[in-house]
Amino acid sequence: MIRYSLRCENAHEFEGWFSESADFDRQVASGFLTCPVCNSASISKLLMAPSVSTARKKDEMQTLAMDTMRREAFQKLKEAVATIKANSEDVGTRFPEEARKIHYGESDARGIIGQTTVDEAQALLDEGIEIAALPVLPDDVN
């Protein structure tokens, strides 16, 4: 599609969209194209800067889209972490012991968060205890 800026003989400016340049010429010649303000059929094209797609423009648009997606994903991640923390008991460094007590039925089932070492986390996983690391997130991402 081609977009033209148009003007009638009475200086009313408007836009028109055409499938090709010849389509504009056919519509003007047949009197089909008229000014939406005064209904004049004497229409001409205005000078327009072409919209050229360059590699740099594409890169800029892709970067903008990725930045937007990254910010949205980061916000959703922050919300998920906040929800987990709000609905869990922080057991601190007692995390491995509490996770085992819950897993083996020695303590009531509940959501817990806390700290552990990498080795202890691997030991919990090896025992079949499902755990996941919560990311530590900065307050803002640019």
PDB file of C-alpha atoms in Angstrom:
ATOM      1  CA  MET A   1       0.000   0.000   0.000  1.00  0.00           C
ATOM      2  CA  ILE A   2       1.090   3.544  -0.776  1.00  0.00           C
ATOM      3  CA  ARG A   3       0.063   6.503   1.370  1.00  0.00           C
ATOM      4  CA  TYR A   4      -0.165   9.883  -0.306  1.00  0.00           C
ATOM      5  CA  SER A   5      -0.686  13.268   1.260  1.00  0.00           C
ATOM      6  CA  LEU A   6      -3.290  14.958  -0.917  1.00  0.00           C
ATOM      7  CA  ARG A   7      -4.702  18.454  -1.413  1.00  0.00           C
ATOM      8  CA  CYS A   8      -7.811  19.628  -3.205  1.00  0.00           C
ATOM      9  CA  GLU A   9      -8.137  22.842  -5.228  1.00  0.00           C
ATOM     10  CA  ASN A  10      -9.544  24.532  -2.078  1.00  0.00           C
ATOM     11  CA  ALA A  11      -6.358  23.738  -0.090  1.00  0.00           C
ATOM     12  CA  HIS A  12      -7.923  21.036   2.092  1.00  0.00           C
ATOM     13  CA  GLU A  13      -5.262  18.464   2.951  1.00  0.00           C
ATOM     14  CA  PHE A  14      -5.956  14.783   3.620  1.00  0.00           C
ATOM     15  CA  GLU A  15      -4.415  11.338   3.133  1.00  0.00           C
ATOM     16  CA  GLY A  16      -5.221   8.568   0.725  1.00  0.00           C
ATOM     17  CA  TRP A  17      -4.087   4.952   0.597  1.00  0.00           C
ATOM     18  CA  PHE A  18      -3.669   3.222  -2.767  1.00  0.00           C
ATOM     19  CA  SER A  19      -2.604  -0.239  -3.853  1.00  0.00           C
ATOM     20  CA  GLU A  20      -0.220   1.294  -6.417  1.00  0.00           C
ATOM     21  CA  SER A  21       0.613   4.657  -7.976  1.00  0.00           C
ATOM     22  CA  ALA A  22      -1.549   3.923 -11.033  1.00  0.00           C
ATOM     23  CA  ASP A  23      -4.526   3.363  -8.698  1.00  0.00           C
ATOM     24  CA  PHE A  24      -4.336   7.034  -7.626  1.00  0.00           C
ATOM     25  CA  ASP A  25      -4.198   8.142 -11.281  1.00  0.00           C
ATOM     26  CA  ARG A  26      -7.236   5.995 -12.219  1.00  0.00           C
ATOM     27  CA  GLN A  27      -9.314   7.292  -9.292  1.00  0.00           C
ATOM     28  CA  VAL A  28      -8.519  10.941 -10.106  1.00  0.00           C
ATOM     29  CA  ALA A  29      -9.250  10.454 -13.831  1.00  0.00           C
ATOM     30  CA  SER A  30     -12.588   8.770 -13.122  1.00  0.00           C
ATOM     31  CA  GLY A  31     -13.663  11.443 -10.611  1.00  0.00           C
ATOM     32  CA  PHE A  32     -13.944   8.758  -7.925  1.00  0.00           C
ATOM     33  CA  LEU A  33     -11.415  10.480  -5.648  1.00  0.00           C
ATOM     34  CA  THR A  34     -12.905  13.568  -3.991  1.00  0.00           C
ATOM     35  CA  CYS A  35     -12.053  15.835  -1.082  1.00  0.00           C
ATOM     36  CA  PRO A  36     -13.714  14.647   2.137  1.00  0.00           C
ATOM     37  CA  VAL A  37     -14.295  18.286   3.180  1.00  0.00           C
ATOM     38  CA  CYS A  38     -15.654  20.029   0.087  1.00  0.00           C
ATOM     39  CA  ASN A  39     -16.210  17.136  -2.353  1.00  0.00           C
ATOM     40  CA  SER A  40     -13.907  18.692  -4.974  1.00  0.00           C
ATOM     41  CA  ALA A  41     -12.616  16.213  -7.553  1.00  0.00           C
ATOM     42  CA  SER A  42      -9.563  18.342  -8.377  1.00  0.00           C
ATOM     43  CA  ILE A  43      -6.970  16.493  -6.276  1.00  0.00           C
ATOM     44  CA  SER A  44      -3.178  16.594  -6.372  1.00  0.00           C
ATOM     45  CA  LYS A  45      -0.404  14.810  -4.501  1.00  0.00           C
ATOM     46  CA  LEU A  46       1.804  16.739  -2.065  1.00  0.00           C
ATOM     47  CA  LEU A  47       5.540  16.206  -1.830  1.00  0.00           C
ATOM     48  CA  MET A  48       6.405  13.569   0.735  1.00  0.00           C
ATOM     49  CA  ALA A  49       9.615  12.184   2.142  1.00  0.00           C
ATOM     50  CA  PRO A  50       9.879   8.502   1.304  1.00  0.00           C
ATOM     51  CA  SER A  51       9.795   6.027   4.150  1.00  0.00           C
ATOM     52  CA  VAL A  52      12.938   4.005   3.556  1.00  0.00           C
ATOM     53  CA  SER A  53      13.565   0.952   5.649  1.00  0.00           C
ATOM     54  CA  THR A  54      17.245   0.751   6.493  1.00  0.00           C
ATOM     55  CA  ALA A  55      19.154  -1.874   8.406  1.00  0.00           C
ATOM     56  CA  ARG A  56      19.777   0.704  11.153  1.00  0.00           C
ATOM     57  CA  LYS A  57      16.056   1.503  11.390  1.00  0.00           C
ATOM     58  CA  LYS A  58      15.250  -2.195  11.635  1.00  0.00           C
ATOM     59  CA  ASP A  59      17.916  -2.639  14.327  1.00  0.00           C
ATOM     60  CA  GLU A  60      16.553   0.345  16.273  1.00  0.00           C
ATOM     61  CA  MET A  61      12.990  -0.999  16.087  1.00  0.00           C
ATOM     62  CA  GLN A  62      14.129  -4.465  17.140  1.00  0.00           C
ATOM     63  CA  THR A  63      16.116  -3.006  20.052  1.00  0.00           C
ATOM     64  CA  LEU A  64      13.100  -0.962  21.143  1.00  0.00           C
ATOM     65  CA  ALA A  65      10.852  -4.023  20.949  1.00  0.00           C
ATOM     66  CA  MET A  66      13.363  -6.132  22.883  1.00  0.00           C
ATOM     67  CA  ASP A  67      13.766  -3.436  25.541  1.00  0.00           C
ATOM     68  CA  THR A  68       9.996  -3.287  25.948  1.00  0.00           C
ATOM     69  CA  MET A  69       9.747  -7.075  26.139  1.00  0.00           C
ATOM     70  CA  ARG A  70      12.633  -7.212  28.615  1.00  0.00           C
ATOM     71  CA  ARG A  71      11.004  -4.622  30.877  1.00  0.00           C
ATOM     72  CA  GLU A  72       7.662  -6.456  30.739  1.00  0.00           C
ATOM     73  CA  ALA A  73       9.313  -9.809  31.486  1.00  0.00           C
ATOM     74  CA  PHE A  74      11.291  -8.278  34.354  1.00  0.00           C
ATOM     75  CA  GLN A  75       8.097  -6.765  35.806  1.00  0.00           C
ATOM     76  CA  LYS A  76       6.301 -10.126  35.624  1.00  0.00           C
ATOM     77  CA  LEU A  77       9.264 -11.826  37.278  1.00  0.00           C
ATOM     78  CA  LYS A  78       9.257  -9.232  40.073  1.00  0.00           C
ATOM     79  CA  GLU A  79       5.529  -9.792  40.599  1.00  0.00           C
ATOM     80  CA  ALA A  80       5.983 -13.578  40.720  1.00  0.00           C
ATOM     81  CA  VAL A  81       8.802 -13.327  43.279  1.00  0.00           C
ATOM     82  CA  ALA A  82       6.748 -10.892  45.381  1.00  0.00           C
ATOM     83  CA  THR A  83       3.767 -13.269  45.314  1.00  0.00           C
ATOM     84  CA  ILE A  84       5.927 -16.217  46.380  1.00  0.00           C
ATOM     85  CA  LYS A  85       7.455 -14.216  49.230  1.00  0.00           C
ATOM     86  CA  ALA A  86       4.068 -12.927  50.378  1.00  0.00           C
ATOM     87  CA  ASN A  87       2.682 -16.468  50.544  1.00  0.00           C
ATOM     88  CA  SER A  88       5.673 -18.206  52.112  1.00  0.00           C
ATOM     89  CA  GLU A  89       7.303 -18.436  55.515  1.00  0.00           C
ATOM     90  CA  ASP A  90      10.898 -17.177  55.607  1.00  0.00           C
ATOM     91  CA  VAL A  91      12.810 -19.815  57.553  1.00  0.00           C
ATOM     92  CA  GLY A  92      16.226 -18.279  56.888  1.00  0.00           C
ATOM     93  CA  THR A  93      19.196 -20.610  57.165  1.00  0.00           C
ATOM     94  CA  ARG A  94      16.968 -23.404  58.495  1.00  0.00           C
ATOM     95  CA  PHE A  95      15.686 -23.916  54.947  1.00  0.00           C
ATOM     96  CA  PRO A  96      17.217 -27.384  54.335  1.00  0.00           C
ATOM     97  CA  GLU A  97      15.958 -28.770  57.654  1.00  0.00           C
ATOM     98  CA  GLU A  98      12.456 -27.305  57.200  1.00  0.00           C
ATOM     99  CA  ALA A  99      12.245 -28.545  53.602  1.00  0.00           C
ATOM    100  CA  ARG A 100      13.119 -32.063  54.759  1.00  0.00           C
ATOM    101  CA  LYS A 101      10.579 -31.949  57.633  1.00  0.00           C
ATOM    102  CA  ILE A 102       7.841 -30.915  55.197  1.00  0.00           C
ATOM    103  CA  HIS A 103       8.881 -33.494  52.604  1.00  0.00           C
ATOM    104  CA  TYR A 104       8.941 -36.359  55.115  1.00  0.00           C
ATOM    105  CA  GLY A 105       5.677 -35.320  56.806  1.00  0.00           C
ATOM    106  CA  GLU A 106       7.275 -34.220  60.078  1.00  0.00           C
ATOM    107  CA  SER A 107       5.945 -30.690  59.651  1.00  0.00           C
ATOM    108  CA  ASP A 108       2.811 -29.184  58.093  1.00  0.00           C
ATOM    109  CA  ALA A 109       3.010 -28.601  54.360  1.00  0.00           C
ATOM    110  CA  ARG A 110       3.492 -24.913  53.578  1.00  0.00           C
ATOM    111  CA  GLY A 111       5.468 -22.662  51.328  1.00  0.00           C
ATOM    112  CA  ILE A 112       8.869 -21.756  52.709  1.00  0.00           C
ATOM    113  CA  ILE A 113      11.736 -19.579  51.564  1.00  0.00           C
ATOM    114  CA  GLY A 114      15.217 -19.228  52.985  1.00  0.00           C
ATOM    115  CA  GLN A 115      18.909 -19.645  52.298  1.00  0.00           C
ATOM    116  CA  THR A 116      21.061 -22.677  51.659  1.00  0.00           C
ATOM    117  CA  THR A 117      24.365 -23.595  50.084  1.00  0.00           C
ATOM    118  CA  VAL A 118      24.701 -24.979  46.572  1.00  0.00           C
ATOM    119  CA  ASP A 119      25.798 -28.360  47.977  1.00  0.00           C
ATOM    120  CA  GLU A 120      22.837 -28.528  50.367  1.00  0.00           C
ATOM    121  CA  ALA A 121      20.432 -27.536  47.587  1.00  0.00           C
ATOM    122  CA  GLN A 122      21.815 -30.359  45.434  1.00  0.00           C
ATOM    123  CA  ALA A 123      21.419 -32.803  48.353  1.00  0.00           C
ATOM    124  CA  LEU A 124      17.760 -31.781  48.703  1.00  0.00           C
ATOM    125  CA  LEU A 125      17.189 -32.340  44.996  1.00  0.00           C
ATOM    126  CA  ASP A 126      18.958 -35.703  45.176  1.00  0.00           C
ATOM    127  CA  GLU A 127      16.507 -36.708  47.934  1.00  0.00           C
ATOM    128  CA  GLY A 128      13.613 -35.857  45.633  1.00  0.00           C
ATOM    129  CA  ILE A 129      12.693 -32.667  47.475  1.00  0.00           C
ATOM    130  CA  GLU A 130      11.456 -30.094  44.972  1.00  0.00           C
ATOM    131  CA  ILE A 131      13.068 -26.706  45.465  1.00  0.00           C
ATOM    132  CA  ALA A 132      13.742 -23.713  43.247  1.00  0.00           C
ATOM    133  CA  ALA A 133      16.001 -20.716  43.605  1.00  0.00           C
ATOM    134  CA  LEU A 134      14.372 -17.310  43.772  1.00  0.00           C
ATOM    135  CA  PRO A 135      16.293 -14.637  41.911  1.00  0.00           C
ATOM    136  CA  VAL A 136      17.527 -11.578  43.773  1.00  0.00           C
ATOM    137  CA  LEU A 137      16.296  -8.727  41.597  1.00  0.00           C
ATOM    138  CA  PRO A 138      17.345  -5.096  41.443  1.00  0.00           C
ATOM    139  CA  ASP A 139      14.624  -2.524  42.066  1.00  0.00           C
ATOM    140  CA  ASP A 140      14.719  -1.217  38.511  1.00  0.00           C
ATOM    141  CA  VAL A 141      16.039  -2.255  35.120  1.00  0.00           C
ATOM    142  CA  ASN A 142      16.707   0.228  32.309  1.00  0.00           C
TER     143      ASN A 142
END
